[in-house]
């Protein structure tokens, strides 16, 4: 599904290397988690994959379903099946949430040569997905993320994911700013989307999200590299002992 | 030569080949206006009020040529149920219009009343314009009062069953049109007046509106999207007790547009909202100049202007709220904002408050900004192509001004029109 090889990335503005050769393969149907201390490059990885400006890829490759995505525009990556759930979803005053969702869904369908979704079909689907995420009609009507609580913003991200049906989902610290109940709701939303033809990359600081979204593989990232890979037990090890033991072990 | 001498000479030169139409009831108003104009002289760039906008195209003897828009849309307000009056290069077209008869309103053409000496419009024509010359001179409005070729005289006695839509068609590259509408709204009556279309290669339009107690005037204008035209408009409105005036103007394209709105809140508890949304590209120059005078208790006024500028386009806003000593409890609000889509475009704003009463709430703000890159990336990351995402954010930026149009049907039509224009690049 997603194949990252020796990915090296620097900041465009300053001469600072952030990713120093990341190797990672996420298979269809699997959930991979990346954990790591602050500043290890986790979020940068998600931004670079989704096409955010400000980063320069100096070496390596990233392929989604065997297509090189690093030369694509952000919207092309989305149409190719990539989805990033933002750590800080952006507020867009003046753009209604529904308009935003419908525009996005139809833009993707259009670029794939599919017919646009009819207003009624769209409404039906949004309503049923929103209901599962406990998103009320008012939230759908309001401008995108404006005045949403932290939990509402994250649920809104999952709603978009459900509507856009991506192949590869990256969740960037989706648990940050969530209380336990909100986290459960979000995790349920993600779990409902798990399927054999979809891959997940869950970036998180803490084990607790992984209690709800059970990963198949856990990677530890430090100083711009994946330093250790293992099963779910690796996340528990981090939870119990912190990163220092693992980092000392690989050093 | 002094500035005054230069102006006098230029004004005389401009007017040499023009004949003042001194017939019937409007003759005295026209000759008064002519005298005012001669006293003030036509504007020149050294005038403070024309600091940001060159008046030359409005004052030159020759009409700057402006190609007729080839791929024009159907008249924007045709989608609504309106009483339509059509002007072709400033001349009323009986053929395309719904006629001069509608319940509750007397409709007459300025030109067709020129042989009568007594007319209800006599006390109004040129009089609000005259008042509006203080404290700031508006010589081009006096020019219009003196020489206007045509206009609708509208006496609203009762609320008509539907909006009156004035649609202006242009067929000539060199038409030079001066229209002067007079609107009198009787106590408790209300009317919606829509204006649309390309008018002329060069136009100088004026509306004088007197709104009696509890009366309402809703005015919505969608200026034509012809690129090379020069358009100047004035609205003079006088509001009596508890009356309401709302005006919204949508402008896309046009090499030069100046829309002046002059409002006097004369009766207590009046309400005046003036708003505009404009989108321009390249040699687009768009100027909104607003002057609202509060001279009564508890008046509420709002000015909301939004401009989207790209490829070197220029936007101007000169907005003033004047609160006279007795206009206590005035609530005035003014916002002007520009969205600059590149580094070449500019927005020049001169917000002014002049307040002599001590118990008022007045606020104003003005901003210039670029597209929010974070929002743009967010939209693109969801699969919305960059251009479509920019359009979506542009519409969002303009939304506050469009929300000033209360009527949902009208606002839907404007939104759809705007969306369509953005999609194909105006």
mmCIF file with all atom_site columns, N, CA and C in Angstrom, chain B residues 75-121:
data_model
loop_
_atom_site.group_PDB
_atom_site.id
_atom_site.type_symbol
_atom_site.label_atom_id
_atom_site.label_alt_id
_atom_site.label_comp_id
_atom_site.label_asym_id
_atom_site.label_entity_id
_atom_site.label_seq_id
_atom_site.pdbx_PDB_ins_code
_atom_site.Cartn_x
_atom_site.Cartn_y
_atom_site.Cartn_z
_atom_site.occupancy
_atom_site.B_iso_or_equiv
_atom_site.pdbx_formal_charge
_atom_site.auth_seq_id
_atom_site.auth_comp_id
_atom_site.auth_asym_id
_atom_site.auth_atom_id
_atom_site.pdbx_PDB_model_num
ATOM 1   N N  . UNK B 1 75  ? -29.507 38.207 -18.296 1.00 0.00 ? 75  UNK B N  1
ATOM 2   C CA . UNK B 1 75  ? -29.607 39.166 -17.191 1.00 0.00 ? 75  UNK B CA 1
ATOM 3   C C  . UNK B 1 75  ? -29.772 38.432 -15.862 1.00 0.00 ? 75  UNK B C  1
ATOM 4   N N  . UNK B 1 76  ? -28.929 38.794 -14.913 1.00 0.00 ? 76  UNK B N  1
ATOM 5   C CA . UNK B 1 76  ? -28.813 38.031 -13.675 1.00 0.00 ? 76  UNK B CA 1
ATOM 6   C C  . UNK B 1 76  ? -30.134 37.919 -12.910 1.00 0.00 ? 76  UNK B C  1
ATOM 7   N N  . UNK B 1 77  ? -30.951 38.979 -12.910 1.00 0.00 ? 77  UNK B N  1
ATOM 8   C CA . UNK B 1 77  ? -32.167 38.938 -12.099 1.00 0.00 ? 77  UNK B CA 1
ATOM 9   C C  . UNK B 1 77  ? -33.373 38.367 -12.858 1.00 0.00 ? 77  UNK B C  1
ATOM 10  N N  . UNK B 1 78  ? -33.144 37.910 -14.091 1.00 0.00 ? 78  UNK B N  1
ATOM 11  C CA . UNK B 1 78  ? -34.233 37.267 -14.825 1.00 0.00 ? 78  UNK B CA 1
ATOM 12  C C  . UNK B 1 78  ? -34.716 36.001 -14.123 1.00 0.00 ? 78  UNK B C  1
ATOM 13  N N  . UNK B 1 79  ? -33.856 35.446 -13.270 1.00 0.00 ? 79  UNK B N  1
ATOM 14  C CA . UNK B 1 79  ? -34.239 34.234 -12.540 1.00 0.00 ? 79  UNK B CA 1
ATOM 15  C C  . UNK B 1 79  ? -35.305 34.527 -11.489 1.00 0.00 ? 79  UNK B C  1
ATOM 16  N N  . UNK B 1 80  ? -35.516 35.812 -11.209 1.00 0.00 ? 80  UNK B N  1
ATOM 17  C CA . UNK B 1 80  ? -36.487 36.175 -10.173 1.00 0.00 ? 80  UNK B CA 1
ATOM 18  C C  . UNK B 1 80  ? -37.752 36.745 -10.800 1.00 0.00 ? 80  UNK B C  1
ATOM 19  N N  . UNK B 1 81  ? -38.815 36.721 -10.041 1.00 0.00 ? 81  UNK B N  1
ATOM 20  C CA . UNK B 1 81  ? -40.057 37.317 -10.516 1.00 0.00 ? 81  UNK B CA 1
ATOM 21  C C  . UNK B 1 81  ? -39.996 38.823 -10.242 1.00 0.00 ? 81  UNK B C  1
ATOM 22  N N  . UNK B 1 82  ? -39.742 39.599 -11.295 1.00 0.00 ? 82  UNK B N  1
ATOM 23  C CA . UNK B 1 82  ? -39.563 41.052 -11.133 1.00 0.00 ? 82  UNK B CA 1
ATOM 24  C C  . UNK B 1 82  ? -40.378 41.791 -12.174 1.00 0.00 ? 82  UNK B C  1
ATOM 25  N N  . UNK B 1 83  ? -40.549 43.070 -11.935 1.00 0.00 ? 83  UNK B N  1
ATOM 26  C CA . UNK B 1 83  ? -41.079 43.954 -12.959 1.00 0.00 ? 83  UNK B CA 1
ATOM 27  C C  . UNK B 1 83  ? -39.882 44.606 -13.623 1.00 0.00 ? 83  UNK B C  1
ATOM 28  N N  . UNK B 1 84  ? -39.683 44.295 -14.888 1.00 0.00 ? 84  UNK B N  1
ATOM 29  C CA . UNK B 1 84  ? -38.423 44.630 -15.524 1.00 0.00 ? 84  UNK B CA 1
ATOM 30  C C  . UNK B 1 84  ? -38.524 45.845 -16.447 1.00 0.00 ? 84  UNK B C  1
ATOM 31  N N  . UNK B 1 85  ? -37.583 46.742 -16.274 1.00 0.00 ? 85  UNK B N  1
ATOM 32  C CA . UNK B 1 85  ? -37.485 47.901 -17.159 1.00 0.00 ? 85  UNK B CA 1
ATOM 33  C C  . UNK B 1 85  ? -36.101 47.888 -17.781 1.00 0.00 ? 85  UNK B C  1
ATOM 34  N N  . UNK B 1 86  ? -36.057 47.958 -19.105 1.00 0.00 ? 86  UNK B N  1
ATOM 35  C CA . UNK B 1 86  ? -34.780 47.775 -19.796 1.00 0.00 ? 86  UNK B CA 1
ATOM 36  C C  . UNK B 1 86  ? -34.345 49.055 -20.508 1.00 0.00 ? 86  UNK B C  1
ATOM 37  N N  . UNK B 1 87  ? -33.079 49.336 -20.383 1.00 0.00 ? 87  UNK B N  1
ATOM 38  C CA . UNK B 1 87  ? -32.484 50.471 -21.093 1.00 0.00 ? 87  UNK B CA 1
ATOM 39  C C  . UNK B 1 87  ? -31.383 49.939 -21.995 1.00 0.00 ? 87  UNK B C  1
ATOM 40  N N  . UNK B 1 88  ? -31.386 50.409 -23.244 1.00 0.00 ? 88  UNK B N  1
ATOM 41  C CA . UNK B 1 88  ? -30.320 50.004 -24.159 1.00 0.00 ? 88  UNK B CA 1
ATOM 42  C C  . UNK B 1 88  ? -29.457 51.231 -24.430 1.00 0.00 ? 88  UNK B C  1
ATOM 43  N N  . UNK B 1 89  ? -28.209 51.154 -24.056 1.00 0.00 ? 89  UNK B N  1
ATOM 44  C CA . UNK B 1 89  ? -27.313 52.307 -24.109 1.00 0.00 ? 89  UNK B CA 1
ATOM 45  C C  . UNK B 1 89  ? -27.996 53.565 -23.569 1.00 0.00 ? 89  UNK B C  1
ATOM 46  N N  . UNK B 1 90  ? -28.698 53.388 -22.478 1.00 0.00 ? 90  UNK B N  1
ATOM 47  C CA . UNK B 1 90  ? -29.311 54.517 -21.789 1.00 0.00 ? 90  UNK B CA 1
ATOM 48  C C  . UNK B 1 90  ? -30.687 54.908 -22.282 1.00 0.00 ? 90  UNK B C  1
ATOM 49  N N  . UNK B 1 91  ? -31.149 54.241 -23.346 1.00 0.00 ? 91  UNK B N  1
ATOM 50  C CA . UNK B 1 91  ? -32.469 54.597 -23.886 1.00 0.00 ? 91  UNK B CA 1
ATOM 51  C C  . UNK B 1 91  ? -33.484 53.527 -23.473 1.00 0.00 ? 91  UNK B C  1
ATOM 52  N N  . UNK B 1 92  ? -34.598 53.995 -22.920 1.00 0.00 ? 92  UNK B N  1
ATOM 53  C CA . UNK B 1 92  ? -35.618 53.063 -22.452 1.00 0.00 ? 92  UNK B CA 1
ATOM 54  C C  . UNK B 1 92  ? -36.169 52.242 -23.608 1.00 0.00 ? 92  UNK B C  1
ATOM 55  N N  . UNK B 1 93  ? -36.243 50.941 -23.401 1.00 0.00 ? 93  UNK B N  1
ATOM 56  C CA . UNK B 1 93  ? -36.765 50.077 -24.447 1.00 0.00 ? 93  UNK B CA 1
ATOM 57  C C  . UNK B 1 93  ? -38.143 49.562 -24.061 1.00 0.00 ? 93  UNK B C  1
ATOM 58  N N  . UNK B 1 94  ? -39.135 50.047 -24.762 1.00 0.00 ? 94  UNK B N  1
ATOM 59  C CA . UNK B 1 94  ? -40.503 49.609 -24.484 1.00 0.00 ? 94  UNK B CA 1
ATOM 60  C C  . UNK B 1 94  ? -40.640 48.119 -24.795 1.00 0.00 ? 94  UNK B C  1
ATOM 61  N N  . UNK B 1 95  ? -39.973 47.742 -25.861 1.00 0.00 ? 95  UNK B N  1
ATOM 62  C CA . UNK B 1 95  ? -40.071 46.373 -26.364 1.00 0.00 ? 95  UNK B CA 1
ATOM 63  C C  . UNK B 1 95  ? -39.639 45.338 -25.318 1.00 0.00 ? 95  UNK B C  1
ATOM 64  N N  . UNK B 1 96  ? -38.528 45.606 -24.643 1.00 0.00 ? 96  UNK B N  1
ATOM 65  C CA . UNK B 1 96  ? -37.996 44.612 -23.706 1.00 0.00 ? 96  UNK B CA 1
ATOM 66  C C  . UNK B 1 96  ? -38.497 44.788 -22.269 1.00 0.00 ? 96  UNK B C  1
ATOM 67  N N  . UNK B 1 97  ? -39.266 45.838 -22.047 1.00 0.00 ? 97  UNK B N  1
ATOM 68  C CA . UNK B 1 97  ? -39.683 46.132 -20.673 1.00 0.00 ? 97  UNK B CA 1
ATOM 69  C C  . UNK B 1 97  ? -41.087 45.627 -20.387 1.00 0.00 ? 97  UNK B C  1
ATOM 70  N N  . UNK B 1 98  ? -41.390 45.517 -19.091 1.00 0.00 ? 98  UNK B N  1
ATOM 71  C CA . UNK B 1 98  ? -42.727 45.097 -18.677 1.00 0.00 ? 98  UNK B CA 1
ATOM 72  C C  . UNK B 1 98  ? -43.705 46.267 -18.597 1.00 0.00 ? 98  UNK B C  1
ATOM 73  N N  . UNK B 1 99  ? -43.254 47.439 -18.992 1.00 0.00 ? 99  UNK B N  1
ATOM 74  C CA . UNK B 1 99  ? -44.155 48.583 -19.021 1.00 0.00 ? 99  UNK B CA 1
ATOM 75  C C  . UNK B 1 99  ? -44.058 49.433 -17.771 1.00 0.00 ? 99  UNK B C  1
ATOM 76  N N  . UNK B 1 100 ? -44.723 50.609 -17.854 1.00 0.00 ? 100 UNK B N  1
ATOM 77  C CA . UNK B 1 100 ? -44.577 51.577 -16.769 1.00 0.00 ? 100 UNK B CA 1
ATOM 78  C C  . UNK B 1 100 ? -45.768 51.544 -15.823 1.00 0.00 ? 100 UNK B C  1
ATOM 79  N N  . UNK B 1 101 ? -46.349 50.376 -15.705 1.00 0.00 ? 101 UNK B N  1
ATOM 80  C CA . UNK B 1 101 ? -47.499 50.294 -14.825 1.00 0.00 ? 101 UNK B CA 1
ATOM 81  C C  . UNK B 1 101 ? -47.340 49.114 -13.870 1.00 0.00 ? 101 UNK B C  1
ATOM 82  N N  . UNK B 1 102 ? -47.358 49.427 -12.603 1.00 0.00 ? 102 UNK B N  1
ATOM 83  C CA . UNK B 1 102 ? -47.325 48.368 -11.589 1.00 0.00 ? 102 UNK B CA 1
ATOM 84  C C  . UNK B 1 102 ? -48.097 48.868 -10.370 1.00 0.00 ? 102 UNK B C  1
ATOM 85  N N  . UNK B 1 103 ? -48.759 47.966 -9.675  1.00 0.00 ? 103 UNK B N  1
ATOM 86  C CA . UNK B 1 103 ? -49.592 48.357 -8.539  1.00 0.00 ? 103 UNK B CA 1
ATOM 87  C C  . UNK B 1 103 ? -48.785 49.086 -7.468  1.00 0.00 ? 103 UNK B C  1
ATOM 88  N N  . UNK B 1 104 ? -49.321 50.187 -7.015  1.00 0.00 ? 104 UNK B N  1
ATOM 89  C CA . UNK B 1 104 ? -48.733 50.884 -5.874  1.00 0.00 ? 104 UNK B CA 1
ATOM 90  C C  . UNK B 1 104 ? -47.669 51.906 -6.219  1.00 0.00 ? 104 UNK B C  1
ATOM 91  N N  . UNK B 1 105 ? -47.156 51.858 -7.442  1.00 0.00 ? 105 UNK B N  1
ATOM 92  C CA . UNK B 1 105 ? -46.024 52.719 -7.787  1.00 0.00 ? 105 UNK B CA 1
ATOM 93  C C  . UNK B 1 105 ? -46.317 53.495 -9.073  1.00 0.00 ? 105 UNK B C  1
ATOM 94  N N  . UNK B 1 106 ? -46.032 54.770 -9.052  1.00 0.00 ? 106 UNK B N  1
ATOM 95  C CA . UNK B 1 106 ? -46.091 55.549 -10.278 1.00 0.00 ? 106 UNK B CA 1
ATOM 96  C C  . UNK B 1 106 ? -44.729 55.497 -10.937 1.00 0.00 ? 106 UNK B C  1
ATOM 97  N N  . UNK B 1 107 ? -44.697 55.045 -12.166 1.00 0.00 ? 107 UNK B N  1
ATOM 98  C CA . UNK B 1 107 ? -43.427 54.963 -12.890 1.00 0.00 ? 107 UNK B CA 1
ATOM 99  C C  . UNK B 1 107 ? -43.490 55.880 -14.100 1.00 0.00 ? 107 UNK B C  1
ATOM 100 N N  . UNK B 1 108 ? -42.521 56.757 -14.202 1.00 0.00 ? 108 UNK B N  1
ATOM 101 C CA . UNK B 1 108 ? -42.475 57.632 -15.372 1.00 0.00 ? 108 UNK B CA 1
ATOM 102 C C  . UNK B 1 108 ? -41.038 57.777 -15.833 1.00 0.00 ? 108 UNK B C  1
ATOM 103 N N  . UNK B 1 109 ? -40.915 58.120 -17.115 1.00 0.00 ? 109 UNK B N  1
ATOM 104 C CA . UNK B 1 109 ? -39.569 58.367 -17.634 1.00 0.00 ? 109 UNK B CA 1
ATOM 105 C C  . UNK B 1 109 ? -39.258 59.850 -17.510 1.00 0.00 ? 109 UNK B C  1
ATOM 106 N N  . UNK B 1 110 ? -38.034 60.128 -17.127 1.00 0.00 ? 110 UNK B N  1
ATOM 107 C CA . UNK B 1 110 ? -37.605 61.512 -17.016 1.00 0.00 ? 110 UNK B CA 1
ATOM 108 C C  . UNK B 1 110 ? -37.829 62.251 -18.344 1.00 0.00 ? 110 UNK B C  1
ATOM 109 N N  . UNK B 1 111 ? -37.491 61.589 -19.448 1.00 0.00 ? 111 UNK B N  1
ATOM 110 C CA . UNK B 1 111 ? -37.584 62.246 -20.754 1.00 0.00 ? 111 UNK B CA 1
ATOM 111 C C  . UNK B 1 111 ? -39.025 62.537 -21.167 1.00 0.00 ? 111 UNK B C  1
ATOM 112 N N  . UNK B 1 112 ? -39.933 61.669 -20.755 1.00 0.00 ? 112 UNK B N  1
ATOM 113 C CA . UNK B 1 112 ? -41.304 61.830 -21.243 1.00 0.00 ? 112 UNK B CA 1
ATOM 114 C C  . UNK B 1 112 ? -42.085 62.865 -20.439 1.00 0.00 ? 112 UNK B C  1
ATOM 115 N N  . UNK B 1 113 ? -41.510 63.316 -19.323 1.00 0.00 ? 113 UNK B N  1
ATOM 116 C CA . UNK B 1 113 ? -42.224 64.310 -18.526 1.00 0.00 ? 113 UNK B CA 1
ATOM 117 C C  . UNK B 1 113 ? -41.707 65.721 -18.791 1.00 0.00 ? 113 UNK B C  1
ATOM 118 N N  . UNK B 1 114 ? -40.823 65.854 -19.794 1.00 0.00 ? 114 UNK B N  1
ATOM 119 C CA . UNK B 1 114 ? -40.149 67.142 -19.964 1.00 0.00 ? 114 UNK B CA 1
ATOM 120 C C  . UNK B 1 114 ? -41.069 68.259 -20.444 1.00 0.00 ? 114 UNK B C  1
ATOM 121 N N  . UNK B 1 115 ? -42.271 67.905 -20.888 1.00 0.00 ? 115 UNK B N  1
ATOM 122 C CA . UNK B 1 115 ? -43.142 68.981 -21.358 1.00 0.00 ? 115 UNK B CA 1
ATOM 123 C C  . UNK B 1 115 ? -44.134 69.468 -20.296 1.00 0.00 ? 115 UNK B C  1
ATOM 124 N N  . UNK B 1 116 ? -44.080 68.895 -19.088 1.00 0.00 ? 116 UNK B N  1
ATOM 125 C CA . UNK B 1 116 ? -44.965 69.419 -18.040 1.00 0.00 ? 116 UNK B CA 1
ATOM 126 C C  . UNK B 1 116 ? -44.160 70.288 -17.066 1.00 0.00 ? 116 UNK B C  1
ATOM 127 N N  . UNK B 1 117 ? -44.869 71.272 -16.495 1.00 0.00 ? 117 UNK B N  1
ATOM 128 C CA . UNK B 1 117 ? -44.162 72.194 -15.607 1.00 0.00 ? 117 UNK B CA 1
ATOM 129 C C  . UNK B 1 117 ? -44.334 71.835 -14.138 1.00 0.00 ? 117 UNK B C  1
ATOM 130 N N  . UNK B 1 118 ? -45.385 71.059 -13.869 1.00 0.00 ? 118 UNK B N  1
ATOM 131 C CA . UNK B 1 118 ? -45.622 70.677 -12.476 1.00 0.00 ? 118 UNK B CA 1
ATOM 132 C C  . UNK B 1 118 ? -45.470 69.166 -12.346 1.00 0.00 ? 118 UNK B C  1
ATOM 133 N N  . UNK B 1 119 ? -44.659 68.758 -11.403 1.00 0.00 ? 119 UNK B N  1
ATOM 134 C CA . UNK B 1 119 ? -44.419 67.333 -11.244 1.00 0.00 ? 119 UNK B CA 1
ATOM 135 C C  . UNK B 1 119 ? -43.986 67.050 -9.809  1.00 0.00 ? 119 UNK B C  1
ATOM 136 N N  . UNK B 1 120 ? -44.401 65.884 -9.273  1.00 0.00 ? 120 UNK B N  1
ATOM 137 C CA . UNK B 1 120 ? -44.022 65.565 -7.880  1.00 0.00 ? 120 UNK B CA 1
ATOM 138 C C  . UNK B 1 120 ? -42.511 65.507 -7.690  1.00 0.00 ? 120 UNK B C  1
ATOM 139 N N  . UNK B 1 121 ? -41.790 65.130 -8.743  1.00 0.00 ? 121 UNK B N  1
ATOM 140 C CA . UNK B 1 121 ? -40.343 64.940 -8.607  1.00 0.00 ? 121 UNK B CA 1
ATOM 141 C C  . UNK B 1 121 ? -39.582 66.266 -8.550  1.00 0.00 ? 121 UNK B C  1
#
